[in-house]
PDB file of C-alpha atoms in Angstrom:
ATOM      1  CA  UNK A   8      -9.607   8.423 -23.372  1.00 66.00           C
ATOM      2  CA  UNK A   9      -6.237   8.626 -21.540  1.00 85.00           C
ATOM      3  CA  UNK A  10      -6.221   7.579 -18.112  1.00 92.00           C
ATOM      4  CA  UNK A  11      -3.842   8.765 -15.094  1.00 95.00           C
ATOM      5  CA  UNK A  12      -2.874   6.178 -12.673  1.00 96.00           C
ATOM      6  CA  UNK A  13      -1.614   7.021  -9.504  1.00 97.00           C
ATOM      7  CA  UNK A  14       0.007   4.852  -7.501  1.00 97.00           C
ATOM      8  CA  UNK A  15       0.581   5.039  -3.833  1.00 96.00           C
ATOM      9  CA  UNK A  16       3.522   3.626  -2.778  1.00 96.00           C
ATOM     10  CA  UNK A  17       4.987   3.564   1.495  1.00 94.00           C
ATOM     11  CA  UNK A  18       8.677   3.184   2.325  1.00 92.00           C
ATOM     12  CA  UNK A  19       8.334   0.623   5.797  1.00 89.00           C
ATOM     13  CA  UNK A  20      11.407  -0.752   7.829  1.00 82.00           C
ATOM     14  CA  UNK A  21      12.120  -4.417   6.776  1.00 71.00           C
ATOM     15  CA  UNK A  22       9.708  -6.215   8.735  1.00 62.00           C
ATOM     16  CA  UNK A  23      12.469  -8.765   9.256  1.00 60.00           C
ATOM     17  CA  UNK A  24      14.457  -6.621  11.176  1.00 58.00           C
ATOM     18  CA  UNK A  25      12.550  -3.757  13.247  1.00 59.00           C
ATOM     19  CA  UNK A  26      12.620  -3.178  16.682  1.00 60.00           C
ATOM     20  CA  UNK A  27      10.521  -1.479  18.819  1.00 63.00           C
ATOM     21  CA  UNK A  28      11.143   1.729  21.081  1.00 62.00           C
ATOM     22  CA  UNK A  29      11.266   0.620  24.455  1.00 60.00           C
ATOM     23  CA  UNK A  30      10.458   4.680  25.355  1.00 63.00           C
ATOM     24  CA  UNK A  31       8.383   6.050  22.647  1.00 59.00           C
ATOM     25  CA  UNK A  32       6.447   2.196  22.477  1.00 57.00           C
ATOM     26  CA  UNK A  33       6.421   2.937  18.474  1.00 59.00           C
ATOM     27  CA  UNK A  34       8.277   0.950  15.793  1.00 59.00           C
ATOM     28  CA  UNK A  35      12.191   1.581  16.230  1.00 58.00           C
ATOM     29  CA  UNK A  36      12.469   2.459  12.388  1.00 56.00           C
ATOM     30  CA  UNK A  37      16.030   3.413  12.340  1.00 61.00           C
ATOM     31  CA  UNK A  38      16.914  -0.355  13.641  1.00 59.00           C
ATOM     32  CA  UNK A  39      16.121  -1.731  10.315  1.00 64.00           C
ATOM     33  CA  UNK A  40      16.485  -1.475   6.617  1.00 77.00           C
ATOM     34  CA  UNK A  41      13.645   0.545   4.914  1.00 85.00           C
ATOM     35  CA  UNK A  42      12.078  -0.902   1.861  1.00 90.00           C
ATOM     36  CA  UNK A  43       8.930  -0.811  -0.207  1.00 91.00           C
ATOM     37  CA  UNK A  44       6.164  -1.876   1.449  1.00 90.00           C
ATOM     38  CA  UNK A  45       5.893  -5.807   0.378  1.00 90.00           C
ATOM     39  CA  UNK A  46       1.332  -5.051  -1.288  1.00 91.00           C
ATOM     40  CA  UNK A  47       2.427  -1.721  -2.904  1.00 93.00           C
ATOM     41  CA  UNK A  48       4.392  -3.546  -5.136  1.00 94.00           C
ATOM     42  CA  UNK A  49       1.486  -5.788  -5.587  1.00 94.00           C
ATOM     43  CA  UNK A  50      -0.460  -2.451  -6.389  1.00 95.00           C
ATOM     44  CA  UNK A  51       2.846  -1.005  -8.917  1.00 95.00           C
ATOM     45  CA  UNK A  52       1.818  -4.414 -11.398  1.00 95.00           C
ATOM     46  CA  UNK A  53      -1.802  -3.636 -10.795  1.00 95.00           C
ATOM     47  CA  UNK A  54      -1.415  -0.140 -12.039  1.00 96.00           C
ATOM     48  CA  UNK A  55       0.978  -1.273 -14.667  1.00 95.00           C
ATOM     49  CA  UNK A  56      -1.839  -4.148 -15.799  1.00 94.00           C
ATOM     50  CA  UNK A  57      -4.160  -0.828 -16.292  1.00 94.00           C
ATOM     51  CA  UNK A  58      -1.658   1.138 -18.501  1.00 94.00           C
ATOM     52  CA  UNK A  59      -1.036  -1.890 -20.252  1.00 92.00           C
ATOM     53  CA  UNK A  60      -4.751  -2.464 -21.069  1.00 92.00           C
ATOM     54  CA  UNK A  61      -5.653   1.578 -22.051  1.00 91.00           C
ATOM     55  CA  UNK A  62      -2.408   2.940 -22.746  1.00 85.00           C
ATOM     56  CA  UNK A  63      -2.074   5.479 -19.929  1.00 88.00           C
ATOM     57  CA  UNK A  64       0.243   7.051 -16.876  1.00 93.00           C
ATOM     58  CA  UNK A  65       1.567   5.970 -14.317  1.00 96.00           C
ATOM     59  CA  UNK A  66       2.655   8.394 -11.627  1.00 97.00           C
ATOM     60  CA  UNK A  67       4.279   7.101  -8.093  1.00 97.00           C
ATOM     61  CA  UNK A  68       3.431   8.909  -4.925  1.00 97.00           C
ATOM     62  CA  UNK A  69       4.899   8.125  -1.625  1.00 96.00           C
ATOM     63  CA  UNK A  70       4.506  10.049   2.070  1.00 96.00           C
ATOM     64  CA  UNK A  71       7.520  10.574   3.805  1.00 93.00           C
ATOM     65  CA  UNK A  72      10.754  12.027   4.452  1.00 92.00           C
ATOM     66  CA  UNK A  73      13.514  12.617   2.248  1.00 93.00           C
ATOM     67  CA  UNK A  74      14.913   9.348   1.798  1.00 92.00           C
ATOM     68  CA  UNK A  75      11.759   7.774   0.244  1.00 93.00           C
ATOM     69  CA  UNK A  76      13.144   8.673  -2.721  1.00 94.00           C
ATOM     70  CA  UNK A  77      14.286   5.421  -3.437  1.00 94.00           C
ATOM     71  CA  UNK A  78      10.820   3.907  -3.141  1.00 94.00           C
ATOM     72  CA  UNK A  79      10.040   6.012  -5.754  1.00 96.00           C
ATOM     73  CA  UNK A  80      13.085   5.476  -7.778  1.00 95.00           C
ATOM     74  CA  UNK A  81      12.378   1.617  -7.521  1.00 94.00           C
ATOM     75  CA  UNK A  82       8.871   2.184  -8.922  1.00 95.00           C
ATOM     76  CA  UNK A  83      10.396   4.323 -11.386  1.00 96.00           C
ATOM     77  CA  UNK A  84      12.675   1.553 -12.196  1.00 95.00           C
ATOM     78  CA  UNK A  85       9.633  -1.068 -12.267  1.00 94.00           C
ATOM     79  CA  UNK A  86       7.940   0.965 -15.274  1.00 94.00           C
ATOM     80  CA  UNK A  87       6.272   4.010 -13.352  1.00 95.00           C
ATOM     81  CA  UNK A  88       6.406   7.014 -15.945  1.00 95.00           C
ATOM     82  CA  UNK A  89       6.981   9.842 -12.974  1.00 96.00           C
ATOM     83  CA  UNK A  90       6.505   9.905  -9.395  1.00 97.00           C
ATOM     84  CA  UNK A  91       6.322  12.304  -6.364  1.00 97.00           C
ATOM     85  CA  UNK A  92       7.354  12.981  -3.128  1.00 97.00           C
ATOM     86  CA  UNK A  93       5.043  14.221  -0.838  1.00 97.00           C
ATOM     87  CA  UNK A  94       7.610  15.463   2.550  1.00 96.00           C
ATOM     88  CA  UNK A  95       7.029  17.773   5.317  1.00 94.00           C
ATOM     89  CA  UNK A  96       7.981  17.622   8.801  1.00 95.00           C
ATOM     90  CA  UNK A  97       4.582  18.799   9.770  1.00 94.00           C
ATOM     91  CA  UNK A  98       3.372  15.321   8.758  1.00 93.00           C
ATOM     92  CA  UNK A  99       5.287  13.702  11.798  1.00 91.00           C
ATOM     93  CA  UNK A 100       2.593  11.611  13.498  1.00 88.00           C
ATOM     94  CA  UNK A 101      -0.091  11.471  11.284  1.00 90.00           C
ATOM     95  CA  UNK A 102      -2.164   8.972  11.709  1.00 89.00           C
ATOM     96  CA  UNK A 103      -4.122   7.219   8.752  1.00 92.00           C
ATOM     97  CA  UNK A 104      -6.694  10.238   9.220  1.00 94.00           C
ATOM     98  CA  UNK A 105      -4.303  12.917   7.786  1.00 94.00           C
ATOM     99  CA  UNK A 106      -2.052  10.885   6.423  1.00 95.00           C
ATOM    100  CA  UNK A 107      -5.001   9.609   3.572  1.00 95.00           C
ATOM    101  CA  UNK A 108      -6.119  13.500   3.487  1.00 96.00           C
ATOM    102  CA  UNK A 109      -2.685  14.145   2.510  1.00 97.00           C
ATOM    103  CA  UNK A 110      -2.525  11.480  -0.400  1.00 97.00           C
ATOM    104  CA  UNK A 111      -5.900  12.282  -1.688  1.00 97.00           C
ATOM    105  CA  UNK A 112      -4.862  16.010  -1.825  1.00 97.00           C
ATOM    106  CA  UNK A 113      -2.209  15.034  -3.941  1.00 97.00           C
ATOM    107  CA  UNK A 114      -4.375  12.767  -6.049  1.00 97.00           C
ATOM    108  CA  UNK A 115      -6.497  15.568  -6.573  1.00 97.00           C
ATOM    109  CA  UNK A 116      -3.638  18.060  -7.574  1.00 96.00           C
ATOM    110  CA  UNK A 117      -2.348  15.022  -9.923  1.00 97.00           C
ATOM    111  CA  UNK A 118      -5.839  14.663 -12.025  1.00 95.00           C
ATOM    112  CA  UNK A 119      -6.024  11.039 -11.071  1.00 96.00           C
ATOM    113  CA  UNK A 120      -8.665   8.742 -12.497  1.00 95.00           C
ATOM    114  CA  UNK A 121      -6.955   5.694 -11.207  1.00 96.00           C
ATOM    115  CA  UNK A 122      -5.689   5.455  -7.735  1.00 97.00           C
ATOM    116  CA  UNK A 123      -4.218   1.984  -6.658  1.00 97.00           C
ATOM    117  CA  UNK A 124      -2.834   0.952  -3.057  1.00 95.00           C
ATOM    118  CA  UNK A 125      -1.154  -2.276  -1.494  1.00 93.00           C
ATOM    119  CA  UNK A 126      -4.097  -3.499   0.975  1.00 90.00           C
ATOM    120  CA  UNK A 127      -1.930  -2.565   3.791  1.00 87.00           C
ATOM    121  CA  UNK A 128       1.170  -1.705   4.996  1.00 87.00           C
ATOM    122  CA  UNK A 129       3.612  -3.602   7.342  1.00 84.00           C
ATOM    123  CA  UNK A 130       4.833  -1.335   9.602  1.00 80.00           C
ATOM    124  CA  UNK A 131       0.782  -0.684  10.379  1.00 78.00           C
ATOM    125  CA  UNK A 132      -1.535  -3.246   8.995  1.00 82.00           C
ATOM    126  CA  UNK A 133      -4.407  -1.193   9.568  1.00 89.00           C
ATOM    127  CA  UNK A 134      -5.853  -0.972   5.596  1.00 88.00           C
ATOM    128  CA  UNK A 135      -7.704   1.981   6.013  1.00 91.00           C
ATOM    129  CA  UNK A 136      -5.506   4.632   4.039  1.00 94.00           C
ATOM    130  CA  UNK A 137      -6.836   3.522   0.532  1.00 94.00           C
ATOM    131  CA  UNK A 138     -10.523   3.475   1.537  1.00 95.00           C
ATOM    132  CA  UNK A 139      -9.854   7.214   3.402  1.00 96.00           C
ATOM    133  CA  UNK A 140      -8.529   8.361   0.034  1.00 96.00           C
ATOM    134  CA  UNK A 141     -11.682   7.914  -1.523  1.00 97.00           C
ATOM    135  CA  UNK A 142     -14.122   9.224   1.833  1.00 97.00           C
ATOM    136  CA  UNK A 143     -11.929  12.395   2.097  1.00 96.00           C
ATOM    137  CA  UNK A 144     -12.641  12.770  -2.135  1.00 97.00           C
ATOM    138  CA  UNK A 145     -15.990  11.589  -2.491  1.00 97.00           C
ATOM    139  CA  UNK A 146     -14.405   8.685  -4.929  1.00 97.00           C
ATOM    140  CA  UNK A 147     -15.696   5.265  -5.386  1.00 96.00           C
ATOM    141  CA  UNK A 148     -13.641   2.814  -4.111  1.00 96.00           C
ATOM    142  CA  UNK A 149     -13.108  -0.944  -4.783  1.00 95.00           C
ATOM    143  CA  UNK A 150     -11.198  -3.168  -2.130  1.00 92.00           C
ATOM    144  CA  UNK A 151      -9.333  -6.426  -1.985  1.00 92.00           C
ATOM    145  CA  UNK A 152      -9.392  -6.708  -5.553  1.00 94.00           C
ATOM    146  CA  UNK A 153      -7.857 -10.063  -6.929  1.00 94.00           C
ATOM    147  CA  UNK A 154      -8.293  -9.013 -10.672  1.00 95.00           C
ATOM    148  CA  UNK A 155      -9.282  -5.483 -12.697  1.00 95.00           C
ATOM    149  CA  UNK A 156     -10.573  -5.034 -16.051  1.00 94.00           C
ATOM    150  CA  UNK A 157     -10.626  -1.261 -17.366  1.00 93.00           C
ATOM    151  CA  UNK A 158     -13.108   0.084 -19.867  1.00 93.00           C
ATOM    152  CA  UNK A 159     -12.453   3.149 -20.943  1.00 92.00           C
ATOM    153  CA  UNK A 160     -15.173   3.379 -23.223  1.00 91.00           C
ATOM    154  CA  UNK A 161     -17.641   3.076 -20.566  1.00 92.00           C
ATOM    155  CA  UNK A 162     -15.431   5.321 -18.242  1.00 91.00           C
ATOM    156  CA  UNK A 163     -15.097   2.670 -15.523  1.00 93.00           C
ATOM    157  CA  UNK A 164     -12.643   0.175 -13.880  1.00 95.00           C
ATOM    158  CA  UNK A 165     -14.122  -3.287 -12.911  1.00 96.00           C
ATOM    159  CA  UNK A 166     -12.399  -5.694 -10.027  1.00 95.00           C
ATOM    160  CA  UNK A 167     -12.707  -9.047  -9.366  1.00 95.00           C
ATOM    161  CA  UNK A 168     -13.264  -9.775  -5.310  1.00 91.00           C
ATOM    162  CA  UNK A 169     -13.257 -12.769  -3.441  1.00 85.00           C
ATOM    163  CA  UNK A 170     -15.998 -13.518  -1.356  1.00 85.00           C
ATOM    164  CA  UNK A 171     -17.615 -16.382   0.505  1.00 86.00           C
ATOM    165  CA  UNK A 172     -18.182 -19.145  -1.726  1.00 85.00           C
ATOM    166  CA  UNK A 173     -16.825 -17.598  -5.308  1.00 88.00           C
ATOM    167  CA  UNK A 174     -16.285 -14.461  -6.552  1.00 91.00           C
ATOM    168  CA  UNK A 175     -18.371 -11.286  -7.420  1.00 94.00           C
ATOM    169  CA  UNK A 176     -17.734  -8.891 -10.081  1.00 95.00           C
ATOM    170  CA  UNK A 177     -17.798  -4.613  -9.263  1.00 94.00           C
ATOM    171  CA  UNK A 178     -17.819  -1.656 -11.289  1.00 95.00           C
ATOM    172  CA  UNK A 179     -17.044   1.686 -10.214  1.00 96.00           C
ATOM    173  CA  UNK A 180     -17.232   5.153 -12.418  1.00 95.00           C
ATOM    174  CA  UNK A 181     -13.779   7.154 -12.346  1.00 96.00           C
ATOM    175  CA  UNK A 182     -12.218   8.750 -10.318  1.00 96.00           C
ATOM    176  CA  UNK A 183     -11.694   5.326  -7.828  1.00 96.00           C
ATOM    177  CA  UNK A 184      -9.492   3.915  -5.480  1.00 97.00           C
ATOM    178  CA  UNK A 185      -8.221   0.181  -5.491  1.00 96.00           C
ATOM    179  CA  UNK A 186      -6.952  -1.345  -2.564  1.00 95.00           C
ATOM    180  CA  UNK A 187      -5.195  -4.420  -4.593  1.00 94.00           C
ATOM    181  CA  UNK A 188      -5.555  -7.822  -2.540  1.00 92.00           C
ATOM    182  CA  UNK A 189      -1.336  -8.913  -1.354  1.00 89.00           C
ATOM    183  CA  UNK A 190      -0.332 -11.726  -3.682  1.00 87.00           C
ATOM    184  CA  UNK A 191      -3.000 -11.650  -6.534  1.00 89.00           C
ATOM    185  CA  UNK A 192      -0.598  -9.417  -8.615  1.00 93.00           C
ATOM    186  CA  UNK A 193       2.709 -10.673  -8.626  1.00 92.00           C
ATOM    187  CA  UNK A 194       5.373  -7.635  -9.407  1.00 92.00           C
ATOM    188  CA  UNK A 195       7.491  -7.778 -12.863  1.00 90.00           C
ATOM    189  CA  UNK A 196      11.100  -7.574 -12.651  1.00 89.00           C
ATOM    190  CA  UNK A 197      12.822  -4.099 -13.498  1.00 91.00           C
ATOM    191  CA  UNK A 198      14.777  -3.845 -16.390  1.00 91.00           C
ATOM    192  CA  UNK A 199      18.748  -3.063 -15.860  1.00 94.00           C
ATOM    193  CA  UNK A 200      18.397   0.118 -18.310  1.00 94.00           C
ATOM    194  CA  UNK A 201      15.233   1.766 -15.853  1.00 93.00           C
ATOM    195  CA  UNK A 202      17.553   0.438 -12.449  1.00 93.00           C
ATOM    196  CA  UNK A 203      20.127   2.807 -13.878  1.00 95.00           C
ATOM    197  CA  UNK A 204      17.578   5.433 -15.317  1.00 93.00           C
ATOM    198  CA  UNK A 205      15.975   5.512 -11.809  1.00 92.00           C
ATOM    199  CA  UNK A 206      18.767   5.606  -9.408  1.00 91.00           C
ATOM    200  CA  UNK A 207      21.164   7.735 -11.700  1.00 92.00           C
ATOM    201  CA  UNK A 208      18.905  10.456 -13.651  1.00 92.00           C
ATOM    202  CA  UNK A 209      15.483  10.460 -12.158  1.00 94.00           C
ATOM    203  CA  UNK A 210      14.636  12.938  -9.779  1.00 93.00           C
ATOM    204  CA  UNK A 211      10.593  13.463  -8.824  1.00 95.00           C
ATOM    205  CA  UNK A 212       8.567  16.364  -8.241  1.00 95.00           C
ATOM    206  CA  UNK A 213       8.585  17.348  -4.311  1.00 96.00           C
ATOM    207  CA  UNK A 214       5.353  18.524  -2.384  1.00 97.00           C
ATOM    208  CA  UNK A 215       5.123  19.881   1.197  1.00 95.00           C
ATOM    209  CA  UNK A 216       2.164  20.384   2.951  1.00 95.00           C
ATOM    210  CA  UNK A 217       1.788  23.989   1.886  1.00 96.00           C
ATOM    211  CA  UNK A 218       1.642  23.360  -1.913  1.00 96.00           C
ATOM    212  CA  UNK A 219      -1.354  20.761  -1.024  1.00 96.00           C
ATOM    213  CA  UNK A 220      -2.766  23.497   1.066  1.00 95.00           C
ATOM    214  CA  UNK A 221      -3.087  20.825   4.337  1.00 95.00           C
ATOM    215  CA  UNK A 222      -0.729  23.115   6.526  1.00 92.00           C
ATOM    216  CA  UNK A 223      -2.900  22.922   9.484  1.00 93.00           C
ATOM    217  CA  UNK A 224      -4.733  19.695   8.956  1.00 93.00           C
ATOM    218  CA  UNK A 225      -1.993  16.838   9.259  1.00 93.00           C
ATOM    219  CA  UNK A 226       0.244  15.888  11.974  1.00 91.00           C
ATOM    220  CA  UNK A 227      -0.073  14.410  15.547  1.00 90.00           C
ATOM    221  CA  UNK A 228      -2.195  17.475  16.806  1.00 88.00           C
ATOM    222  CA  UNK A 229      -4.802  16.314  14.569  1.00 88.00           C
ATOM    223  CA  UNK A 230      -5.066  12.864  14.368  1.00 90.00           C
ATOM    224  CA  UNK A 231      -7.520  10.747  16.577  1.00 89.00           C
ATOM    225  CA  UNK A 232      -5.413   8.574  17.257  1.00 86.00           C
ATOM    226  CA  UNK A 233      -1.996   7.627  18.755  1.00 78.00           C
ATOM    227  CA  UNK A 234      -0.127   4.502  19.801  1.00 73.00           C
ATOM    228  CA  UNK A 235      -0.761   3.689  23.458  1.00 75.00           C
ATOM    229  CA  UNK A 236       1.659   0.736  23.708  1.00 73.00           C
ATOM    230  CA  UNK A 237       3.496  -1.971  22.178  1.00 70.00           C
ATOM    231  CA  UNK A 238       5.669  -4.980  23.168  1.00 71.00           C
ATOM    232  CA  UNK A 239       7.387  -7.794  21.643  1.00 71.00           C
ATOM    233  CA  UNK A 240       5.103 -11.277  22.662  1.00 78.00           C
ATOM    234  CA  UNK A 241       7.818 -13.795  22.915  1.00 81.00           C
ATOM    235  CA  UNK A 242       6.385 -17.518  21.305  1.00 83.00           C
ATOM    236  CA  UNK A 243       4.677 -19.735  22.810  1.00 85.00           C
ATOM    237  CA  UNK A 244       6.563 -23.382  23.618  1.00 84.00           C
ATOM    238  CA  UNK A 245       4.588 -25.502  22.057  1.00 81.00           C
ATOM    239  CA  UNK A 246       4.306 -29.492  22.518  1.00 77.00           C
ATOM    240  CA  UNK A 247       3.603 -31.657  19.652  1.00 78.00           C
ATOM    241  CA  UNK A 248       2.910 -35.737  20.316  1.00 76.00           C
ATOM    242  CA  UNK A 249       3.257 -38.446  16.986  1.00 81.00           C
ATOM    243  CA  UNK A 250       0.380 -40.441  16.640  1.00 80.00           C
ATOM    244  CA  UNK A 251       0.131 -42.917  13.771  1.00 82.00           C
ATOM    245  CA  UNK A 252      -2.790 -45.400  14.849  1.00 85.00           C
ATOM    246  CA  UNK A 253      -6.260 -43.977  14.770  1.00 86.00           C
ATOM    247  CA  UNK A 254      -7.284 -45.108  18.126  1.00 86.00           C
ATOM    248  CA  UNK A 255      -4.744 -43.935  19.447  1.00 84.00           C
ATOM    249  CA  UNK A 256      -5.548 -40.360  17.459  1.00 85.00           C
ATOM    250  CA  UNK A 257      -8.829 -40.497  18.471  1.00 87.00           C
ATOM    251  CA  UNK A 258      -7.833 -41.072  22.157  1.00 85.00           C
ATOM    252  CA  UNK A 259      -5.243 -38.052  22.637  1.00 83.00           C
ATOM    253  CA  UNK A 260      -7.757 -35.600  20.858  1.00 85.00           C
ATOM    254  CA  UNK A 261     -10.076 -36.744  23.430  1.00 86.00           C
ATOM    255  CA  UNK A 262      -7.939 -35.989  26.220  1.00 82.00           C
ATOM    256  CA  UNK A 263      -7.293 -32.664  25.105  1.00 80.00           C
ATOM    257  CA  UNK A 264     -10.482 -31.569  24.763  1.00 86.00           C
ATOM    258  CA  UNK A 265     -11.605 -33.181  28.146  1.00 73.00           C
TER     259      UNK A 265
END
């Protein structure tokens, strides 16, 4: 059995470098650098770790505008066989609501067995896209997974979670969504010859909102939530004291705590 692996992958200002909006109170994303999000490429090794183990495709998808491309060229470039760009100004101010109805709409169109997601993103941080995925298709869905085993003969994909105390072991039937844990899969390097192959000759398929059929169920008219506020916290001065002797250890920490 031939599996398809989609992989969803977010182009994110350099977290480095953003700045906020002092009008709008959103992330000031033409002050920075975009870049792949730092867990999707966590999640483009995961979903290369599947292919390698049953021999299947991987397809890149990313939501955004037209310069996302290069996301999606860099995936290429990592070892994705295809990828897609999913673009539409009606998607301005989607929240994760429509923005995961979009991307499992596209999994959908894109017979996906497999779909694997960075935990989070950085520009957000909120980790529910990959597990709205999977409500808004009725897929299983495995999260924070440190380590998966496919079995194709048994049709499922197992993950290896950490928990409390060890680690448990869960199976899910295909189709299923993996939100890959940041840092368990480190990302391989791209070869020179699929750098060229991917910035030079690659071009992906392009989706709007009207090929997914979504035309009036994305955007900031329908999403339940919006930004309210945000601000830069300056840090905190912090005082640090040297201590070598234990009594005298023992009597700071006391006056602290007093």
């Amino acid at each position: 059995m031939t599996w398809t692996i989609v992989v969803g992958v977010k182009q994110v200002p350099d977290a480095d470098e953003v700045g906020i909006d002092p009008d709008t109170g959103r992330l000031d994303r033409a002050s920075a650098p975009a870049v792949m999000n730092g867990p999707d490429q966590h999640a483009l090794e995961a979903a290369l770790s599947i292919r390698d183990q049953v021999g299947s495709e991987v397809i890149a998808m990313t939501m955004g505008p037209p310069n996302a491309t290069t996301v999606l060229e860099e995936a290429v470039a990592m070892g994705c066989d295809d990828a897609v760009l999913i673009s539409d100004r009606a998607f301005a101010g989607s929240d994760t609501w429509p923005t995961s109805l979009t991307l499992a709409r596209a999994a959908e169109a894109l017979d996906a067995d497999v779909v694997v997601c960075g935990e989070e993103t950085t520009d957000s941080s909120t980790g529910q896209v990959p597990p709205g995925i999977a409500a808004h298709n009725g897929w299983a869905q495995l999260t924070y997974a440190e380590a998966v085993d496919a079995r194709p003969e048994e049709g499922r994909l197992v993950a290896r979670r950490d928990v409390e105390g060890g680690h448990e072991l869960v199976a899910a039937d295909l189709p299923v969504v993996v939100a890959v844990a940041f840092g368990e899969f480190p990302p391989r390097p791209a070869p020179l010859h699929r750098k060229i192959y991917g910035e030079n000759d690659f071009e992906p398929t392009a989706w709007d909102a009207e090929d997914l059929g979504i035309e009036d169920e994305v955007g900031l008219a329908v999403s339940p939530t919006s930004v309210g506020t945000m601000e830069t916290v300056q840090p905190v001065d912090r005082e640090g004291e040297l201590v070598e002797e234990v009594d005298e250890l023992a009597e700071a920490i006391g006056e602290v705590i007093a």
